[in-house]
Coordinates of C-alpha atoms in Angstrom, one line a residue:
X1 CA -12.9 65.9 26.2
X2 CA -9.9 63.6 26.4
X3 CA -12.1 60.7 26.6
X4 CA -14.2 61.5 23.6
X5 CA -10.6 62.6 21.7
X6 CA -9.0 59.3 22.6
X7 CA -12.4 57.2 21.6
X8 CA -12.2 59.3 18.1
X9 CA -8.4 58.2 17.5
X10 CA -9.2 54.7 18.4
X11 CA -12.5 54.7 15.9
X12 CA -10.6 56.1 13.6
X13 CA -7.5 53.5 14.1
X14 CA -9.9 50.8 13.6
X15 CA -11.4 51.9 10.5
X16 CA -7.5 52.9 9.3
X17 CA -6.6 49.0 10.2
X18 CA -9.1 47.8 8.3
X19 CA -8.8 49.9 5.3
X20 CA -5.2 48.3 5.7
X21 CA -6.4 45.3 5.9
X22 CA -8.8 45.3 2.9
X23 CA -6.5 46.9 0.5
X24 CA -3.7 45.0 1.0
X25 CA -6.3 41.4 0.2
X26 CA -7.1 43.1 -2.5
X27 CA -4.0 43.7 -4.4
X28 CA -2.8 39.7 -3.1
X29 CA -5.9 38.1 -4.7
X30 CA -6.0 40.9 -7.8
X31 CA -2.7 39.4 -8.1
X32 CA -3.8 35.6 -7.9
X33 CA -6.7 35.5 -10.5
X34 CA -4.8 38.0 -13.2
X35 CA -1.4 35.1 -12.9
X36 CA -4.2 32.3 -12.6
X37 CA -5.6 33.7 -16.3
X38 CA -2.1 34.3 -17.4
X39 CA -0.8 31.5 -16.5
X40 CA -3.6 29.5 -18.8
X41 CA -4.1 31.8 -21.9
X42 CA -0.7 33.4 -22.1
X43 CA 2.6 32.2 -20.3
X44 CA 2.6 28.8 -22.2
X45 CA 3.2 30.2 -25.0
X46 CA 5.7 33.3 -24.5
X47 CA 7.6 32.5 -21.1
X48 CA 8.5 28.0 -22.2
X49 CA 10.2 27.0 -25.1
X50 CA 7.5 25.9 -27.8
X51 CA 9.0 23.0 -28.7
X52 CA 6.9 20.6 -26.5
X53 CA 3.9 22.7 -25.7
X54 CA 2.8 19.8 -23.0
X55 CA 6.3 21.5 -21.0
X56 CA 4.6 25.2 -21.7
X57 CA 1.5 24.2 -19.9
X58 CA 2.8 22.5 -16.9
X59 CA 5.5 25.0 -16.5
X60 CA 3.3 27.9 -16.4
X61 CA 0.7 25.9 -13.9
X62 CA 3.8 24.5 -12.2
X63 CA 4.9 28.5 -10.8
X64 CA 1.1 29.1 -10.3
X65 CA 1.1 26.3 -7.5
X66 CA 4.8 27.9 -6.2
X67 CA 2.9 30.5 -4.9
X68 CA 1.5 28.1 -2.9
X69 CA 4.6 26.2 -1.7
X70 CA 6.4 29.5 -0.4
X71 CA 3.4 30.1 1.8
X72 CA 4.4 27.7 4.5
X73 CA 8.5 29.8 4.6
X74 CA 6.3 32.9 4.6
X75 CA 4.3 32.0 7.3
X76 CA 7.6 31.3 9.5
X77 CA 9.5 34.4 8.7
X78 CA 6.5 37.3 8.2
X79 CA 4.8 35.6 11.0
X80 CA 7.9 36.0 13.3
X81 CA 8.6 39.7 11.7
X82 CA 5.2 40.5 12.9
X83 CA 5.3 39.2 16.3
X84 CA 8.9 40.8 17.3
X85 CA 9.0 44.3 15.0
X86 CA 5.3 45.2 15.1
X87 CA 1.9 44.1 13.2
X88 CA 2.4 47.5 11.4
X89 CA 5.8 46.9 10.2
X90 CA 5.3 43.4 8.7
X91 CA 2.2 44.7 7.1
X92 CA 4.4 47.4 4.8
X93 CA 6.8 44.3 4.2
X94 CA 4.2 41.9 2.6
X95 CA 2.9 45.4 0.9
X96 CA 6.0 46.4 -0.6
X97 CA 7.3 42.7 -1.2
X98 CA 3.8 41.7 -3.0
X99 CA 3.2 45.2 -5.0
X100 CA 6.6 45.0 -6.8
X101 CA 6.9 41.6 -7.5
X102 CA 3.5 41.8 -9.2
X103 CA 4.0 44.8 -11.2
X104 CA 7.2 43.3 -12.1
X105 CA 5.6 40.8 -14.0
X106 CA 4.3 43.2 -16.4
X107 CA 8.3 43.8 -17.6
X108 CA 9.5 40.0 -17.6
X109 CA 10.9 39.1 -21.1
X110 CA 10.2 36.2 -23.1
X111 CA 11.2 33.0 -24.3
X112 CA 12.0 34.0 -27.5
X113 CA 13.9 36.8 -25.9
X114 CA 16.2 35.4 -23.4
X115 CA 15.0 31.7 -23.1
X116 CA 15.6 30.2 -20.3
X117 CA 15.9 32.9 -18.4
X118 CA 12.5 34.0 -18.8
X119 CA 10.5 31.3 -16.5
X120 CA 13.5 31.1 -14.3
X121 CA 12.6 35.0 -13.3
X122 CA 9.0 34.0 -13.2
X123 CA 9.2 31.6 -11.1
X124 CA 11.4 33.8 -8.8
X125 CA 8.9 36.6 -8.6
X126 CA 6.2 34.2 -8.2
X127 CA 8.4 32.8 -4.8
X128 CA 8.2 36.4 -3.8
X129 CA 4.7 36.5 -4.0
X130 CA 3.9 33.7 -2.7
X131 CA 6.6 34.2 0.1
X132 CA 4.6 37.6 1.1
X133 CA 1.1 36.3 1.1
X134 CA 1.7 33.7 4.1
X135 CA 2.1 36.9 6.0
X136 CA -0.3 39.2 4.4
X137 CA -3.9 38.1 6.0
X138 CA -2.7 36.6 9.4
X139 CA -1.2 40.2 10.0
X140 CA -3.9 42.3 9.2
X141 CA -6.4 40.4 11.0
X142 CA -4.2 40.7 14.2
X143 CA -4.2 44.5 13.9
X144 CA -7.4 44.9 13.3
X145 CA -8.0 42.0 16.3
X146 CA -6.1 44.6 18.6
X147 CA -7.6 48.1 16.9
X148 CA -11.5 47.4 16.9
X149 CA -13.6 48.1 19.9
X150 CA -14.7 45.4 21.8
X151 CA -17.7 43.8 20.3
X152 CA -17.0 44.7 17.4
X153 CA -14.1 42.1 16.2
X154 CA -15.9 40.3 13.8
X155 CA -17.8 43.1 12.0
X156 CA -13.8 45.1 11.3
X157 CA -12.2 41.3 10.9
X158 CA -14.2 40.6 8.1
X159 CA -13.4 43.6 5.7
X160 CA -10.0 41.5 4.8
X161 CA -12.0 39.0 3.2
X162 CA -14.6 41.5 1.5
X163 CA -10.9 42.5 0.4
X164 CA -10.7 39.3 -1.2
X165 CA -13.5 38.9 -3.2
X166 CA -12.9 42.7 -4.3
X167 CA -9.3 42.0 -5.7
X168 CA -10.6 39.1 -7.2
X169 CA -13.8 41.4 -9.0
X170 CA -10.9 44.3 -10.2
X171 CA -8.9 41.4 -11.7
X172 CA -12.0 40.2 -13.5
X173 CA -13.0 43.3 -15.0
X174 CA -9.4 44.7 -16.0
X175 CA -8.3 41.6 -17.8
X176 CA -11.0 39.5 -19.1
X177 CA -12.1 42.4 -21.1
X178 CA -8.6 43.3 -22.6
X179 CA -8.7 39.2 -23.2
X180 CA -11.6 40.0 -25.3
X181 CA -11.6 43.1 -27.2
X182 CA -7.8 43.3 -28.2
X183 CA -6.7 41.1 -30.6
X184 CA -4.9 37.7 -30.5
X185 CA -1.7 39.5 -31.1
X186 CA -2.2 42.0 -29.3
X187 CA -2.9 40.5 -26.1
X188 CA -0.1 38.2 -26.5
X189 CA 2.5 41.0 -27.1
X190 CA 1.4 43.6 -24.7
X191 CA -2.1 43.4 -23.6
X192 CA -1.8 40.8 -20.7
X193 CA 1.1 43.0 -19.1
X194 CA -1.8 45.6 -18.2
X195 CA -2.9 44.1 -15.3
X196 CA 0.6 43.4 -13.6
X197 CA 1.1 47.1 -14.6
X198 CA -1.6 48.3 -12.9
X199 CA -0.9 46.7 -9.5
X200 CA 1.3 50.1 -9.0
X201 CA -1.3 51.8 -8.1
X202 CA -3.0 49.8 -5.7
X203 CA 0.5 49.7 -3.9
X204 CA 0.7 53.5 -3.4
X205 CA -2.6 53.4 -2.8
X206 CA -1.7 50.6 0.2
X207 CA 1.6 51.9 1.2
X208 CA -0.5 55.5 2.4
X209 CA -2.7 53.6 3.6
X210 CA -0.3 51.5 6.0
X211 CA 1.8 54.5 6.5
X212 CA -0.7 56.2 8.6
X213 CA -2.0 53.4 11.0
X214 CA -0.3 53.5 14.1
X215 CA 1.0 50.4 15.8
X216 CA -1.5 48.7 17.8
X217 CA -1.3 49.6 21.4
X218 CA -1.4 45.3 22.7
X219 CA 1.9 44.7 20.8
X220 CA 3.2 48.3 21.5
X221 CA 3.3 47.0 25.3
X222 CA 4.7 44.0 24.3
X223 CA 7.6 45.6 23.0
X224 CA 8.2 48.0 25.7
X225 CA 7.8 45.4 28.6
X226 CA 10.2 43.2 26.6
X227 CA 7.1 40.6 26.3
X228 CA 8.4 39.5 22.8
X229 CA 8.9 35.9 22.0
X230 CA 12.7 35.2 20.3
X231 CA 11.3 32.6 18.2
X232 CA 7.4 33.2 18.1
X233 CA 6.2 30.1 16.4
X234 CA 8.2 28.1 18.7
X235 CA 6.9 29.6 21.6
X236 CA 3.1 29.1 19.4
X237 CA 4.2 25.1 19.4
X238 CA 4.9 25.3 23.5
X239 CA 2.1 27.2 24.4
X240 CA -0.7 26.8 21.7
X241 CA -0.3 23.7 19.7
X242 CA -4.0 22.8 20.2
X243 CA -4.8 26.3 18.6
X244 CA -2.1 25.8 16.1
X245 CA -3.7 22.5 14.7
X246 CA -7.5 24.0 15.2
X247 CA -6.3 26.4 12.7
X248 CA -5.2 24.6 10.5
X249 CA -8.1 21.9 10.4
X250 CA -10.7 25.0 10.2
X251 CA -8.4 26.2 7.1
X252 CA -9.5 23.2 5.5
X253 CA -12.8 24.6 5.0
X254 CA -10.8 26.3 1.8
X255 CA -11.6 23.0 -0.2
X256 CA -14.9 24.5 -0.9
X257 CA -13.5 27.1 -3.5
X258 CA -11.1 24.2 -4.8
X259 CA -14.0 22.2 -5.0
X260 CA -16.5 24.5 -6.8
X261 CA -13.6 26.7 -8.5
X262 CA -10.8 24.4 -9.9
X263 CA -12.4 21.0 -10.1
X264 CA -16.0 21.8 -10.7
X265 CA -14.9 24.1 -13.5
X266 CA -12.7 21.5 -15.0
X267 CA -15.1 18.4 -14.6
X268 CA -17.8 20.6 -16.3
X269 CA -15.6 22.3 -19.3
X270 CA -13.2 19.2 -19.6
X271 CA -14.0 17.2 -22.8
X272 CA -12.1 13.9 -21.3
X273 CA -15.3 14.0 -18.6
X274 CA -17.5 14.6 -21.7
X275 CA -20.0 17.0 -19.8
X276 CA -19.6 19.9 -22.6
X277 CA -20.1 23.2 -20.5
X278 CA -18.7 26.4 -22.7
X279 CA -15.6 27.6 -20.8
X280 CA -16.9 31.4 -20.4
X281 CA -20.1 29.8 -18.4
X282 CA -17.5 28.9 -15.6
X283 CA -15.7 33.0 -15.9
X284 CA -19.0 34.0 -14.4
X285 CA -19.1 31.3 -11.3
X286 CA -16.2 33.2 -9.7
X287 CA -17.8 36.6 -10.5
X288 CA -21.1 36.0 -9.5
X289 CA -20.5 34.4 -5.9
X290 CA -17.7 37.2 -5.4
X291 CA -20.2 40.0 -5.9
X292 CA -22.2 37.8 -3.7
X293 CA -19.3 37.9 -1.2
X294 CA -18.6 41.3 -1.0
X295 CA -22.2 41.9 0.0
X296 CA -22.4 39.4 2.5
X297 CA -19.1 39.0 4.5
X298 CA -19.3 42.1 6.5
X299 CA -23.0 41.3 7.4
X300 CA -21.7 37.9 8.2
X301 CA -18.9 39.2 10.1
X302 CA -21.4 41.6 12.2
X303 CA -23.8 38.5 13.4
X304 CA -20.6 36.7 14.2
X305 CA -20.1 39.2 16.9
X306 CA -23.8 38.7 18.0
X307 CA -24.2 34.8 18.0
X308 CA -20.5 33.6 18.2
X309 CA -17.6 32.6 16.0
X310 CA -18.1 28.9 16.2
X311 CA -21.7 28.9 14.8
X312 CA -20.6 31.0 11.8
X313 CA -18.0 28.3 10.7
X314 CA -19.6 25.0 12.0
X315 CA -23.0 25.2 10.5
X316 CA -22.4 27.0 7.0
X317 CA -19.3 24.3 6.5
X318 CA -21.5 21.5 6.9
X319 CA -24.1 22.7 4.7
X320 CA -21.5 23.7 2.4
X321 CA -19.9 20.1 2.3
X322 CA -23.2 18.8 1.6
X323 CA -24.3 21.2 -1.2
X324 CA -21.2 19.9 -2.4
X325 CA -23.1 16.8 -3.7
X326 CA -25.7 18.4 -5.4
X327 CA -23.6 21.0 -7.0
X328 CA -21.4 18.4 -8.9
X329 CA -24.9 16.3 -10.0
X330 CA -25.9 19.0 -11.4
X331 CA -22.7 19.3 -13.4
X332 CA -23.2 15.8 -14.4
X333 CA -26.3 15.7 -15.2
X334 CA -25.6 18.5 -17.6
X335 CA -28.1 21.1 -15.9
X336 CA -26.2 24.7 -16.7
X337 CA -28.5 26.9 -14.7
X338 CA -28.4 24.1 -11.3
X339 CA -25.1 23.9 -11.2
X340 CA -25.0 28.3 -11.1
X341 CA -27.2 28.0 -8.7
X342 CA -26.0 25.1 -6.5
X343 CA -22.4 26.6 -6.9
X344 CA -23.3 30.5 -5.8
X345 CA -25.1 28.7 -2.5
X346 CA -22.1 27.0 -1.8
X347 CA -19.5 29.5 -3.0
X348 CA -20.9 32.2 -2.8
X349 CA -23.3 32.7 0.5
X350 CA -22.5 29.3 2.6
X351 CA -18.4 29.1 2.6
X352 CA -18.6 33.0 3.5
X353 CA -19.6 31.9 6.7
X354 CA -15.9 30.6 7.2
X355 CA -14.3 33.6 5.0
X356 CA -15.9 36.5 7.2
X357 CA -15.2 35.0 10.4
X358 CA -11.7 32.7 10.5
X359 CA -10.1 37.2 10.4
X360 CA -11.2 37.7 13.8
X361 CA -11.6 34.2 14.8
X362 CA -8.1 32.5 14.4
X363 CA -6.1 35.4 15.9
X364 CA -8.2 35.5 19.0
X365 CA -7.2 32.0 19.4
X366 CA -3.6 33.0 20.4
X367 CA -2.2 35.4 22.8
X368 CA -0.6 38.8 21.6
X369 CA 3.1 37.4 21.7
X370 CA 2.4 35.1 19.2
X371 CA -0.6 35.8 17.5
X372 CA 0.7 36.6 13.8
X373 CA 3.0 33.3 13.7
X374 CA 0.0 30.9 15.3
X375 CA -2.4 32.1 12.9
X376 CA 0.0 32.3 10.1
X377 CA 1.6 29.0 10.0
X378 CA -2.1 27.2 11.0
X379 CA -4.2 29.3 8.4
X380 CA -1.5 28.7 5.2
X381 CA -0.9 25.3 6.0
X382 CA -4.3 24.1 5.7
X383 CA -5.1 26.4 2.7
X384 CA -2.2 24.4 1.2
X385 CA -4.1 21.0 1.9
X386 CA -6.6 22.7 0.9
X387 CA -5.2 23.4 -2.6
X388 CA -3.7 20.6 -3.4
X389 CA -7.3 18.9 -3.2
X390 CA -7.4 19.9 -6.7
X391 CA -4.9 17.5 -7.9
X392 CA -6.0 14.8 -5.4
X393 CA -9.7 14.5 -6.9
X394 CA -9.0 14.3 -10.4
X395 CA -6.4 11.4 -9.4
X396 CA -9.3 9.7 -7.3
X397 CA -11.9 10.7 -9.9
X398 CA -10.4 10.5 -13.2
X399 CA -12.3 11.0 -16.6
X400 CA -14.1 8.1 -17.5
X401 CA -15.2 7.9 -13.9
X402 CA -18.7 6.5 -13.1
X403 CA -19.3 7.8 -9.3
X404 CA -17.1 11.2 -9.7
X405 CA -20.0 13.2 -7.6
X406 CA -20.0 10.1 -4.9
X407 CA -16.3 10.1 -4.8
X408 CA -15.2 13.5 -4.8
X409 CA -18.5 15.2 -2.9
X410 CA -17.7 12.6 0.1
X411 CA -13.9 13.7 0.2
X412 CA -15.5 17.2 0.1
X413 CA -18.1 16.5 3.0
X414 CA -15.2 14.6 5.3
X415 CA -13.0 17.4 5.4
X416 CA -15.7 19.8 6.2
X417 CA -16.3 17.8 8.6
X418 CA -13.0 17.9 10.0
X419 CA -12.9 22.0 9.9
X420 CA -16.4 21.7 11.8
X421 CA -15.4 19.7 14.3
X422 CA -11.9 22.2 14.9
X423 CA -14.4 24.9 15.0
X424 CA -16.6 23.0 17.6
X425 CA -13.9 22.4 20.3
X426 CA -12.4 25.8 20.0
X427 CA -13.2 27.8 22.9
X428 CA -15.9 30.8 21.7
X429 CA -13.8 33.7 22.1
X430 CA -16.2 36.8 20.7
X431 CA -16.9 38.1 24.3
X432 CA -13.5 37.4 25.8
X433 CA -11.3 40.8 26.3
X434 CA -8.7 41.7 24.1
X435 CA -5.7 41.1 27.0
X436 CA -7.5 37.4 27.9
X437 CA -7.4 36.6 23.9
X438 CA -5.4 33.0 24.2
X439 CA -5.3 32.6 28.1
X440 CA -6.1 29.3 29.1
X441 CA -9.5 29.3 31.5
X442 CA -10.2 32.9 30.1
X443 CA -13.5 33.8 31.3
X444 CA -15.8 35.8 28.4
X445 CA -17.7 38.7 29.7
X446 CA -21.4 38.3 30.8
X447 CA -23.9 38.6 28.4
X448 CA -26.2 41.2 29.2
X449 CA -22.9 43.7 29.9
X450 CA -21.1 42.4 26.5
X451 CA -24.2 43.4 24.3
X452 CA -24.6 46.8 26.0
X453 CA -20.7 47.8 25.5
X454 CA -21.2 46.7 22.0
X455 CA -24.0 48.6 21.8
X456 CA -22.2 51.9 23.0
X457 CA -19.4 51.1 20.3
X458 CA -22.3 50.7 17.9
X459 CA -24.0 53.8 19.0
X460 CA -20.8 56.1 19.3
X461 CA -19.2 54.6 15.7
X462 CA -23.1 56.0 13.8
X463 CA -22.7 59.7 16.4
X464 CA -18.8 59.7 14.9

């Protein structure tokens, strides 16, 4: 009976982890789309001073990308919080840190009311944000790592992705409806301050969650045996820099939703590229391949556990990179109903290849002492890259452009290329033990007794 008991609480801690680990994507991407709208329709106008609307625009895109820029500080400081005080610990810290700074949003005065003040405490909070993100997945990705039964990595892993694409959904549906039924007015005065409101509740709702979930038992040793690195990610560097810099080339694989998201939608709706596409066509790209998404990732994050990590992220980023060409020739060729298609393929069902498996994937790559802070600083410096791909192509590309899909489909391509090829000479790590995770020479556990443990876990998780 003490078996069975300690088999429930460790079901049950893995299911807790990535409940954790879902909700708290959730509220950081619910919080990236509703300040990626606001900072288009609304913060122009209310948080910069009106007098040269051209400063409006790129001030309120200008704290958008900050969020991006505190990432990397993040990734040093949450990465080392969770590698010293406890996966658990720096999990209620990007939480609490995230949660408020969103919901505080909803409260900022404007212009008009304190001037300059008002995109100065905008662009703080958005630091905040930022700041806690870097910390958010690579920590909930190690504890569910160290919570899930063996075998069943990639399956648990992938819910904080489907967490992702989820936020990303709630955003959608809270605020482009208030967008359109409220008036102008309205939505200007008070409407758009909603959906920072609401991000309240989803931080209860987290902070319960996270409460409850014990610390995971790997870096509960660690701590007791005194295991714990003094400076994590310089002990990463020492040990792992060839795991550190796979990471980071695999993040790269995050130019597909610059790519498809940010320039397709602006090459297509742009009038200076003169292909015409109504603006609300491209709102339903991200909704459509999110729904997608959620569907898929956790199925995708199961048959990573079957055939490997490195096939998930090597095959569907090449095809990606290549559908990459087709999607923007359909764009310019002016073919609506093509370019859906070609985008939800490559969006939608090919890059969540890469989303559902890099959860379980990059922290096996590092050993538990410095798992968060390897991951961490690899994974947000190569979304970074990643991101800023969206000023690089219309630079290379510019309107009046005559080989735009040659141009910016090969950049595309060559750094898929480059995540493939990270993925390639990673070791496969989806049937090495949890305590061999990041040990040079590990050996992985034979096949035929690897797919009957997972099959027990498999078994006892549908009796449970």
């Amino acid at each position: 009976m003490a078996d069975t008991t300690q088999d429930k609480h460790s079901r049950d801690q893995a299911k807790k982890a990535a409940a954790s680990g879902w909700i708290g994507s959730a509220l950081e991407y619910y919080d990236f789309f509703i300040y990626a709208q606001a900072a288009a329709l609304i913060f122009p106008t209310i948080m910069f001073d009106q007098a040269d609307p051209r400063m409006g625009i790129i001030g309120a895109l200008g704290t958008y990308a900050v969020g991006y820029v505190a990432r990397p500080i993040g990734a040093v400081v949450l990465g080392a919080w969770g590698d010293k005080y406890g996966r658990k610990n720096v999990l209620v810290l990007c939480m609490m840190l995230m949660g408020i700074s969103t919901m505080l949003v909803a409260f900022l005065p404007t212009y008009q009311q304190i001037g300059f003040g008002a995109p100065v405490l905008l662009l703080v909070l958005r630091l905040i944000q930022g700041f806690a993100v870097a910390g958010e997945v690579s920590g909930a990705s190690s504890m569910i790592t160290e919570s899930a039964a063996f075998g069943r990595r990639g399956y648990f892993g992938s819910f904080t992705l489907q967490g992702t694409q989820a936020g990303q959904l709630l955003a959608a549906f809270i605020f482009l409806p208030l967008a359109h039924f409220l008036t102008e007015d309205a939505f200007q005065s008070w409407g758009w301050r909603i959906p920072f409101a609401l991000s309240a509740l989803v931080v209860v709702a987290g902070y319960l969650i996270r409460r409850n979930v014990d610390e995971t038992h790997t870096n509960a040793e660690e701590q007791a045996h005194g295991e714990v690195a003094a400076l994590p990610l310089v002990t990463a560097f020492k040990e792992s820099p060839g795991a550190i810099f796979r990471v980071f080339c695999m993040a790269l694989t995050s130019v597909i939703a610059t790519t498809t998201s940010v320039f397709g939608a602006a090459y297509a709706t742009s009038k200076s590229y003169g292909i015409g596409f109504a603006a609300d066509v491209y709102l339903w790209i991200p909704i459509l391949s999110n729904i997608l998404a959620v569907i898929l990732t956790p199925l995708l994050g199961n048959l990573s556990d079957r055939i490997g990590r490195r096939p998930m992220i090597v095959i569907p980023t090449i095809l990606a990179g290549l559908m990459s060409y087709a999607y923007l020739w359909a764009i310019s060729q002016h073919n609506v109903g093509l370019a859906i298609v070609f985008s939800l393929v490559m969006w939608g069902c090919l890059f969540q290849g890469y989303q559902a498996t890099f959860p379980s994937f990059f922290p096996e790559l590092f050993p538990a002492h410095t798992r968060v802070s390897g991951m961490a600083f690899g994974q947000n410096m190569g979304t970074v890259v990643a991101s800023l791909m969206s000023v690089v192509f219309p630079l290379v590309a510019p309107p009046g452009s005559t080989n735009v899909v040659l141009i910016v489909g090969s950049l595309t391509f060559g750094i898929c290329l480059i995540a493939s090829a990270a993925a390639y000479f990673s070791p496969e790590t989806f049937r090495v033990r949890l305590e061999d995770l990041g040990v040079a020479g590990a050996k992985p556990v034979a096949e035929v007794e690897y797919n009957a443990l997972r099959a027990a876990s498999i078994a006892a998780a549908k009796k449970s």
